[in-house]
Coordinates of C-alpha atoms in Angstrom, one line a residue:
M279 CA -56.5 -51.8 42.3
T280 CA -55.0 -48.1 43.3
V281 CA -51.7 -46.6 40.4
I282 CA -50.0 -44.6 42.7
A283 CA -47.5 -42.2 40.0
L284 CA -44.8 -41.4 41.5
P285 CA -43.9 -37.8 41.4
R286 CA -42.7 -36.9 37.4
V287 CA -39.8 -35.4 39.6
R288 CA -39.0 -38.6 40.6
R289 CA -38.9 -40.9 37.4
R290 CA -37.0 -37.9 35.8
A291 CA -33.7 -38.0 38.0
P292 CA -32.7 -41.5 37.6
V293 CA -33.0 -40.9 34.0
A294 CA -31.2 -38.1 34.2
L295 CA -28.9 -39.6 36.4
G296 CA -28.4 -42.6 34.3
A297 CA -27.6 -40.7 30.9
C298 CA -25.3 -38.0 33.3
L299 CA -23.7 -41.2 34.3
L300 CA -22.9 -43.4 30.8
S301 CA -22.4 -40.1 29.7
F302 CA -19.1 -40.0 32.5
A303 CA -18.7 -43.9 31.4
A304 CA -18.0 -43.4 27.6
F305 CA -16.0 -39.9 28.4
W306 CA -13.0 -41.5 30.8
W307 CA -13.3 -45.3 28.5
A308 CA -12.6 -42.1 25.5
Q309 CA -9.6 -41.0 27.5
R310 CA -8.4 -43.5 28.9
A311 CA -8.1 -44.4 24.5
A312 CA -6.2 -41.2 23.5
H313 CA -3.6 -41.9 26.2
V314 CA -4.3 -38.2 27.9
S315 CA -0.6 -36.8 29.3
M316 CA -2.4 -35.8 32.0
I317 CA 0.5 -32.9 31.6
D318 CA -0.6 -30.0 33.6
L319 CA -1.0 -32.4 36.5
M320 CA 2.6 -33.5 35.5
V321 CA 3.9 -30.2 36.4
Y322 CA 1.3 -29.8 39.1
R323 CA 2.8 -32.8 41.4
A324 CA 6.9 -32.0 39.7
E325 CA 5.7 -28.3 42.0
G326 CA 4.8 -29.9 45.0
E327 CA 7.9 -31.6 44.8
T328 CA 10.1 -29.1 44.2
V329 CA 8.1 -27.2 47.7
R330 CA 8.5 -30.2 49.2
A331 CA 12.5 -30.3 48.9
G332 CA 13.3 -26.4 50.1
G333 CA 13.7 -26.2 45.3
D334 CA 14.0 -23.1 43.5
L335 CA 9.9 -23.4 42.1
Y336 CA 10.5 -20.8 39.3
A337 CA 13.6 -22.3 38.1
L338 CA 11.9 -25.4 37.7
R339 CA 10.9 -26.9 34.3
T340 CA 9.1 -30.6 34.3
T341 CA 8.3 -33.2 31.4
E342 CA 9.1 -33.7 27.8
A343 CA 7.9 -30.3 27.3
H344 CA 9.9 -28.8 29.9
L345 CA 7.2 -26.6 31.4
P346 CA 7.8 -23.7 33.9
T347 CA 6.1 -22.8 37.5
T348 CA 3.3 -20.2 36.4
Y349 CA 1.2 -19.7 38.6
P350 CA 1.1 -18.5 42.7
P351 CA 3.6 -19.5 46.0
F352 CA 0.7 -20.7 46.9
A353 CA -0.9 -23.5 44.5
A354 CA 2.4 -24.6 44.4
L355 CA 2.1 -25.3 48.7
L356 CA -1.2 -26.6 48.1
F357 CA -0.6 -29.6 45.2
T358 CA 1.6 -30.8 47.8
P359 CA -0.1 -34.0 48.6
L360 CA 0.2 -35.1 44.8
T361 CA 3.4 -36.1 46.1
L362 CA 2.2 -39.4 48.5
L363 CA 0.7 -41.3 45.5
D364 CA 2.3 -42.6 42.3
A365 CA 1.3 -41.1 38.7
S366 CA -1.9 -43.7 38.0
T367 CA -3.2 -42.8 41.0
M368 CA -3.2 -39.1 40.5
R369 CA -4.4 -39.3 37.1
A370 CA -7.7 -41.7 38.4
L371 CA -8.7 -38.8 41.4
A372 CA -8.1 -36.0 39.5
T373 CA -9.9 -37.3 36.6
A374 CA -13.0 -38.3 39.1
G375 CA -12.1 -35.3 40.9
N376 CA -12.7 -33.1 37.8
L377 CA -16.5 -35.2 36.8
A378 CA -17.1 -34.1 39.9
L379 CA -16.2 -30.9 40.0
L380 CA -18.2 -30.7 36.4
V381 CA -21.1 -31.6 38.0
V382 CA -21.1 -29.1 41.3
F383 CA -20.2 -26.1 38.7
V384 CA -23.2 -26.9 36.0
A385 CA -25.2 -27.0 39.7
L386 CA -24.0 -23.9 41.3
S387 CA -24.7 -22.4 37.1
L388 CA -27.6 -23.7 37.3
R389 CA -28.6 -21.9 40.7
L390 CA -26.9 -18.8 39.6
V391 CA -30.4 -18.5 37.0
D392 CA -32.6 -20.2 38.9
H393 CA -32.7 -23.8 38.0
A394 CA -31.3 -26.1 39.9
R395 CA -33.3 -28.4 39.2
V396 CA -31.6 -32.8 40.1
E397 CA -32.4 -33.5 36.3
G398 CA -30.6 -30.3 35.2
V399 CA -27.6 -30.4 36.8
W400 CA -27.8 -34.5 35.2
W401 CA -28.3 -34.0 31.9
G402 CA -26.4 -30.5 31.9
S403 CA -23.2 -32.3 32.9
A404 CA -24.0 -35.1 30.7
A405 CA -24.0 -32.9 27.9
A406 CA -21.1 -30.5 29.4
V407 CA -18.3 -32.8 29.6
W408 CA -17.9 -33.4 25.8
C409 CA -16.4 -29.2 24.9
E410 CA -13.6 -29.0 24.3
P411 CA -12.8 -26.6 27.5
V412 CA -14.1 -29.1 29.9
W413 CA -12.1 -31.9 27.4
T414 CA -9.3 -30.3 27.5
T415 CA -9.1 -29.4 30.8
V416 CA -9.0 -33.6 32.0
R417 CA -7.1 -34.6 29.3
Y418 CA -4.6 -32.1 30.8
G419 CA -5.2 -32.5 34.9
Q420 CA -5.5 -29.0 35.2
I421 CA -7.9 -26.7 38.0
N422 CA -10.0 -24.6 35.7
L423 CA -13.0 -26.6 37.3
L424 CA -12.2 -26.0 41.2
L425 CA -11.7 -21.7 40.4
G426 CA -14.7 -22.2 38.6
V427 CA -16.3 -24.1 41.5
L428 CA -14.7 -21.6 44.1
V429 CA -16.5 -18.3 42.2
L430 CA -19.7 -19.8 41.6
W431 CA -20.0 -21.0 45.0
D432 CA -18.9 -17.1 46.3
L433 CA -21.7 -15.6 44.3
T434 CA -24.5 -17.6 45.2
R435 CA -25.0 -17.4 48.4
R436 CA -26.6 -15.2 50.3
P437 CA -24.5 -11.5 49.5
W438 CA -24.0 -11.0 53.6
H439 CA -22.8 -14.5 54.4
R440 CA -19.7 -15.3 57.4
W441 CA -17.2 -16.1 53.9
A442 CA -18.6 -13.7 51.5
G443 CA -15.4 -13.3 49.5
V444 CA -13.2 -16.5 50.5
G445 CA -14.2 -17.7 47.4
I446 CA -13.6 -15.7 45.0
G447 CA -10.3 -15.2 46.8
L448 CA -8.1 -18.3 47.3
A449 CA -9.3 -19.0 43.4
A450 CA -6.6 -15.0 43.3
A451 CA -4.4 -16.8 45.4
I452 CA -4.2 -19.8 43.4
K453 CA -4.6 -18.0 40.1
L454 CA -4.5 -14.4 39.7
T455 CA -6.9 -14.3 37.0
P456 CA -10.1 -14.4 38.9
A457 CA -9.0 -11.5 40.4
L458 CA -11.6 -8.8 38.2
F459 CA -13.9 -10.2 40.2
A460 CA -13.2 -8.2 42.7
V461 CA -12.3 -5.6 41.2
F462 CA -15.7 -6.6 39.7
L463 CA -17.2 -6.2 43.8
L464 CA -15.7 -3.3 44.2
V465 CA -16.7 -0.7 41.4
T466 CA -20.2 -2.0 41.7
G467 CA -20.1 -1.4 45.2
V468 CA -18.3 2.6 44.5
A469 CA -20.4 3.0 41.8
A470 CA -23.7 1.7 43.5
Y471 CA -22.4 4.1 46.8
T472 CA -22.4 6.9 43.7
R473 CA -25.7 6.4 43.3
R474 CA -27.8 5.7 46.2
G475 CA -26.0 6.1 49.0
S476 CA -25.1 3.1 49.7
A477 CA -22.8 0.2 48.7
G478 CA -25.0 -2.3 49.7
P479 CA -22.6 -5.5 50.0
W480 CA -20.8 -5.4 47.4
L481 CA -17.9 -3.7 48.9
R482 CA -18.4 -5.6 52.1
H483 CA -18.1 -8.8 49.7
A484 CA -14.6 -7.1 47.9
R485 CA -12.7 -7.0 51.6
G486 CA -13.5 -10.3 52.0
A487 CA -12.1 -11.4 48.4
A488 CA -9.3 -9.2 48.9
V489 CA -8.5 -10.1 53.1
A490 CA -8.9 -14.5 51.5
F491 CA -5.6 -13.6 48.2
A492 CA -3.9 -11.8 51.6
G493 CA -4.1 -14.4 53.5
A494 CA -3.3 -17.3 51.5
T495 CA -1.1 -15.1 49.6
L496 CA 1.1 -14.1 53.2
L497 CA 0.6 -18.1 53.8
A498 CA 2.5 -19.0 50.9
A499 CA 5.3 -16.1 51.6
S500 CA 6.4 -17.3 55.6
A501 CA 6.5 -20.8 53.8
L502 CA 8.4 -20.1 50.6
P503 CA 9.5 -16.8 51.5
Y504 CA 12.3 -17.2 48.5
D505 CA 9.8 -18.0 45.5
S506 CA 7.1 -15.2 46.4
W507 CA 9.7 -12.3 46.3
R508 CA 10.5 -14.0 43.0
F509 CA 7.2 -14.5 41.9
W510 CA 6.1 -11.0 43.0
S511 CA 9.1 -8.8 41.4
R512 CA 9.4 -10.6 38.5
M513 CA 7.3 -14.2 37.5
V514 CA 4.2 -11.8 37.9
F515 CA 5.2 -9.9 34.5
E516 CA 7.7 -13.1 32.3
T517 CA 3.7 -13.7 30.9
G518 CA 6.1 -15.4 27.9
R519 CA 7.1 -18.3 30.3
V520 CA 2.9 -19.4 29.5
G521 CA 3.4 -19.9 26.1
L522 CA 3.7 -18.7 22.7
V523 CA 1.1 -15.9 22.7
E524 CA 0.4 -17.3 19.4
D525 CA -0.6 -20.8 19.6
T526 CA -4.2 -21.9 18.5
A527 CA -5.1 -22.4 22.2
N528 CA -4.7 -19.3 23.2
Q529 CA -7.7 -17.4 23.2
S530 CA -7.3 -14.0 24.7
L531 CA -7.7 -10.6 22.4
R532 CA -3.8 -11.1 22.9
G533 CA -3.2 -14.2 21.2
V534 CA -6.3 -13.3 18.3
L535 CA -4.0 -10.6 17.7
A536 CA -1.4 -11.7 16.9
R537 CA -2.1 -14.4 14.8
L538 CA -4.0 -12.2 12.8
L539 CA -1.4 -9.5 12.6
H540 CA 1.0 -12.5 11.8
T541 CA 3.7 -11.4 15.4
T542 CA 4.5 -12.6 17.9
Q543 CA 4.7 -8.6 20.0
P544 CA 0.8 -7.6 19.5
G545 CA 2.2 -4.6 21.7
L546 CA 0.4 -1.5 21.5
W547 CA -2.9 -2.8 19.7
W548 CA -3.6 -5.8 22.3
V549 CA -2.6 -2.6 25.1
A550 CA -5.8 -0.5 23.0
A551 CA -7.9 -3.7 23.0
A552 CA -7.7 -5.5 26.1
A553 CA -8.2 -1.1 27.8
V554 CA -11.5 -0.6 25.6
A555 CA -12.7 -4.8 26.1
G556 CA -12.1 -4.8 30.1
S557 CA -13.6 -1.2 30.8
L558 CA -16.3 -2.2 28.2
G559 CA -17.1 -5.8 29.8
L560 CA -17.4 -5.2 33.6
G561 CA -19.4 -1.5 32.4
V562 CA -21.7 -4.4 31.4
A563 CA -21.2 -6.9 34.8
V564 CA -21.4 -3.8 37.2
A565 CA -24.7 -2.7 34.9
A566 CA -26.0 -6.3 35.2
E567 CA -25.9 -6.1 39.0
L568 CA -27.2 -3.4 39.6
R569 CA -30.2 -4.6 38.3
G570 CA -30.1 -7.3 39.9
R571 CA -29.3 -9.8 37.0
R572 CA -26.6 -11.7 38.9
A573 CA -25.8 -14.3 36.3
W574 CA -25.5 -12.1 33.3
A575 CA -23.4 -10.3 35.3
V576 CA -21.0 -13.4 37.1
A577 CA -20.2 -14.4 33.3
A578 CA -19.9 -11.3 31.9
C579 CA -16.8 -10.7 34.5
A580 CA -16.0 -14.1 33.2
V581 CA -15.9 -13.7 30.2
T582 CA -14.2 -10.2 30.5
A583 CA -11.1 -11.8 32.5
L584 CA -10.6 -14.4 29.7
L585 CA -10.5 -11.7 26.8
I586 CA -8.7 -9.1 28.7
S587 CA -5.9 -11.8 29.9
P588 CA -2.5 -12.0 28.2
V589 CA -3.1 -16.0 27.4
S590 CA -6.7 -17.7 28.2
W591 CA -6.1 -22.1 27.1
S592 CA -9.2 -22.9 25.7
H593 CA -9.3 -24.9 28.5
H594 CA -9.3 -21.8 30.1
W595 CA -12.9 -21.3 29.1
V596 CA -15.0 -24.1 31.2
W597 CA -17.1 -20.5 32.1
C598 CA -18.8 -21.4 28.5
V599 CA -21.8 -23.9 30.5
P600 CA -22.9 -20.9 32.4
M601 CA -22.7 -19.1 29.8
V602 CA -24.8 -21.9 27.4
L603 CA -26.8 -22.4 30.7
I604 CA -28.0 -18.2 30.5
L605 CA -28.4 -18.1 27.4
G606 CA -30.7 -21.4 27.0
T607 CA -33.4 -20.2 30.3
R608 CA -33.1 -17.0 29.3
G609 CA -35.2 -18.6 26.3
R610 CA -37.1 -20.9 28.0
T611 CA -38.4 -18.6 30.4
A612 CA -39.4 -15.7 28.5
T613 CA -43.0 -14.9 28.9
V614 CA -43.9 -15.4 25.1
G615 CA -46.0 -12.9 23.2
S616 CA -46.4 -11.1 21.0
A617 CA -43.1 -8.6 20.8
Q618 CA -41.0 -11.9 23.5
V619 CA -41.4 -14.3 20.0
T620 CA -38.0 -12.6 18.6
A621 CA -36.5 -11.8 21.8
V622 CA -36.5 -15.9 23.1
S623 CA -36.2 -16.9 19.1
T624 CA -33.0 -15.4 19.3
A625 CA -32.0 -16.1 23.1
L626 CA -32.2 -19.8 22.2
V627 CA -30.2 -19.3 18.2
T628 CA -26.9 -17.7 20.4
A629 CA -27.7 -20.4 22.9
A630 CA -27.2 -23.6 19.7
G631 CA -24.7 -21.1 18.7
T632 CA -22.5 -21.0 21.4
S633 CA -22.6 -24.8 22.4
L634 CA -22.3 -25.6 18.6
V635 CA -19.0 -22.9 18.9
F636 CA -17.1 -24.5 21.8
C637 CA -18.5 -28.8 21.1
S638 CA -17.3 -28.0 17.5
Y639 CA -13.0 -27.9 18.9
A640 CA -12.8 -26.0 15.2
L641 CA -9.9 -24.0 16.7
W642 CA -8.3 -27.3 16.6
W643 CA -8.7 -27.5 12.5
V644 CA -6.2 -24.8 11.9
P645 CA -2.8 -25.2 11.1
H646 CA -0.7 -25.3 14.2
G647 CA 1.8 -26.6 16.1
P648 CA 6.1 -26.6 16.1
G649 CA 7.0 -24.2 13.5
R650 CA 4.8 -21.0 14.0
L651 CA 2.2 -22.4 12.2
E652 CA 0.0 -20.3 13.5
L653 CA 1.7 -17.3 12.4
Q654 CA 0.6 -17.9 8.9
Q655 CA -3.0 -18.7 8.8
T656 CA -5.1 -16.3 6.5
G657 CA -9.5 -16.0 5.9
A658 CA -10.9 -18.7 7.1
Q659 CA -8.4 -19.6 10.1
L660 CA -8.0 -17.1 11.5
T661 CA -11.8 -17.3 11.9
L662 CA -12.1 -20.9 13.4
S663 CA -9.0 -19.6 15.4
A664 CA -10.4 -17.0 16.8
L665 CA -13.9 -19.0 17.8
Y666 CA -13.8 -18.8 21.6
E667 CA -13.4 -14.5 21.7
G668 CA -15.5 -13.9 18.8
A669 CA -18.6 -16.1 21.1
G670 CA -17.4 -13.9 24.5
L671 CA -18.4 -10.8 22.8
V672 CA -21.0 -12.0 21.3
F673 CA -22.4 -12.5 24.5
L674 CA -21.4 -9.6 25.8
T675 CA -22.9 -7.6 23.1
V676 CA -25.9 -10.5 23.8
I677 CA -26.6 -8.4 27.4
G678 CA -25.6 -5.2 26.7
V679 CA -28.4 -5.3 24.2
R680 CA -31.4 -6.4 26.9
L681 CA -30.0 -4.6 30.1
W682 CA -29.9 -1.3 27.0
R683 CA -33.7 -2.4 26.7
T684 CA -34.7 -3.5 30.1
C685 CA -33.5 0.2 30.7
R686 CA -36.1 1.9 28.1
T687 CA -38.3 0.3 29.1
V688 CA -38.6 1.0 33.0

């Protein structure tokens, strides 16, 4: 009797899918056991209700925490369908939707590094769901994975595709931070034109992002003229509305400096640090893109945006998923020879260390909460509450060193 062996991929994919579904089920149960509030989702719903009622969007204070509206008006327009659902249904759909978005986010991240195998997507999703930024994103009912999918969908397609820039533009219209990707494309195009006499697809891509952003913003302005005027003339500059700068959850350079200097106003220290980190990080991203390292460029740009933003909550760091995948796949696929062993080992160790940082929940081991306890952190506590920034800076350094070495060998 002849036994027909199934291809290895066909045998592995169902196992990986089963592991992913089991991991997701355990995650769902753990979230329910923890009685997650999905407080940000409730804010989104309140914003949608305010839009439908014709109320003052930026005077809104909702939930027990009296949270305000902080996103541009276009986001509030998108939240109006939430008002059609009861709270329990909305929470269930938000959880399921975020888990589905995580799978897409992992798939696009793997496509970015040319490893888009089906079983890799399932295994990656099964593991990624337990990292702190993803856990907290689902816990609060946040939209970070949606924004990440929009950006990666845009940047993993052909450079001359019809909808180039739309994903980035819409993401920036919902929340401003992704706008740095449009700046990255613009600077890359200018640099390419200066060096080669041709801007390639980058300026067109940046123009598409700008048009999509402008279109969404003008749509919001036509529907919500008063709220749009208030946001773009005043609220956009009031970063204090988002939350306490020294909060442990604020994993930006500004948050680190506030805790390090024991002040709520890091002032010029933050401006200087953000300017340096922004210039160097964007420089690394542009250099990587010009050398054909799209994965490195995208991740470097994302990390730079998180570092220089006035407030980057821990759940904003869902970009740790492509960071780890880029480091891990680089280590596994590098050609191993006598001169490459150290580089491969370093990549794998860096990937493992990065995974540990984002899966350890260590930033919550320090004093935090009411009473501004973060301003009293010392020594090891300050180190733990700066883990994400540290990981981001290490990542940019690793990418920068690799680009420098590549340039030397060319």
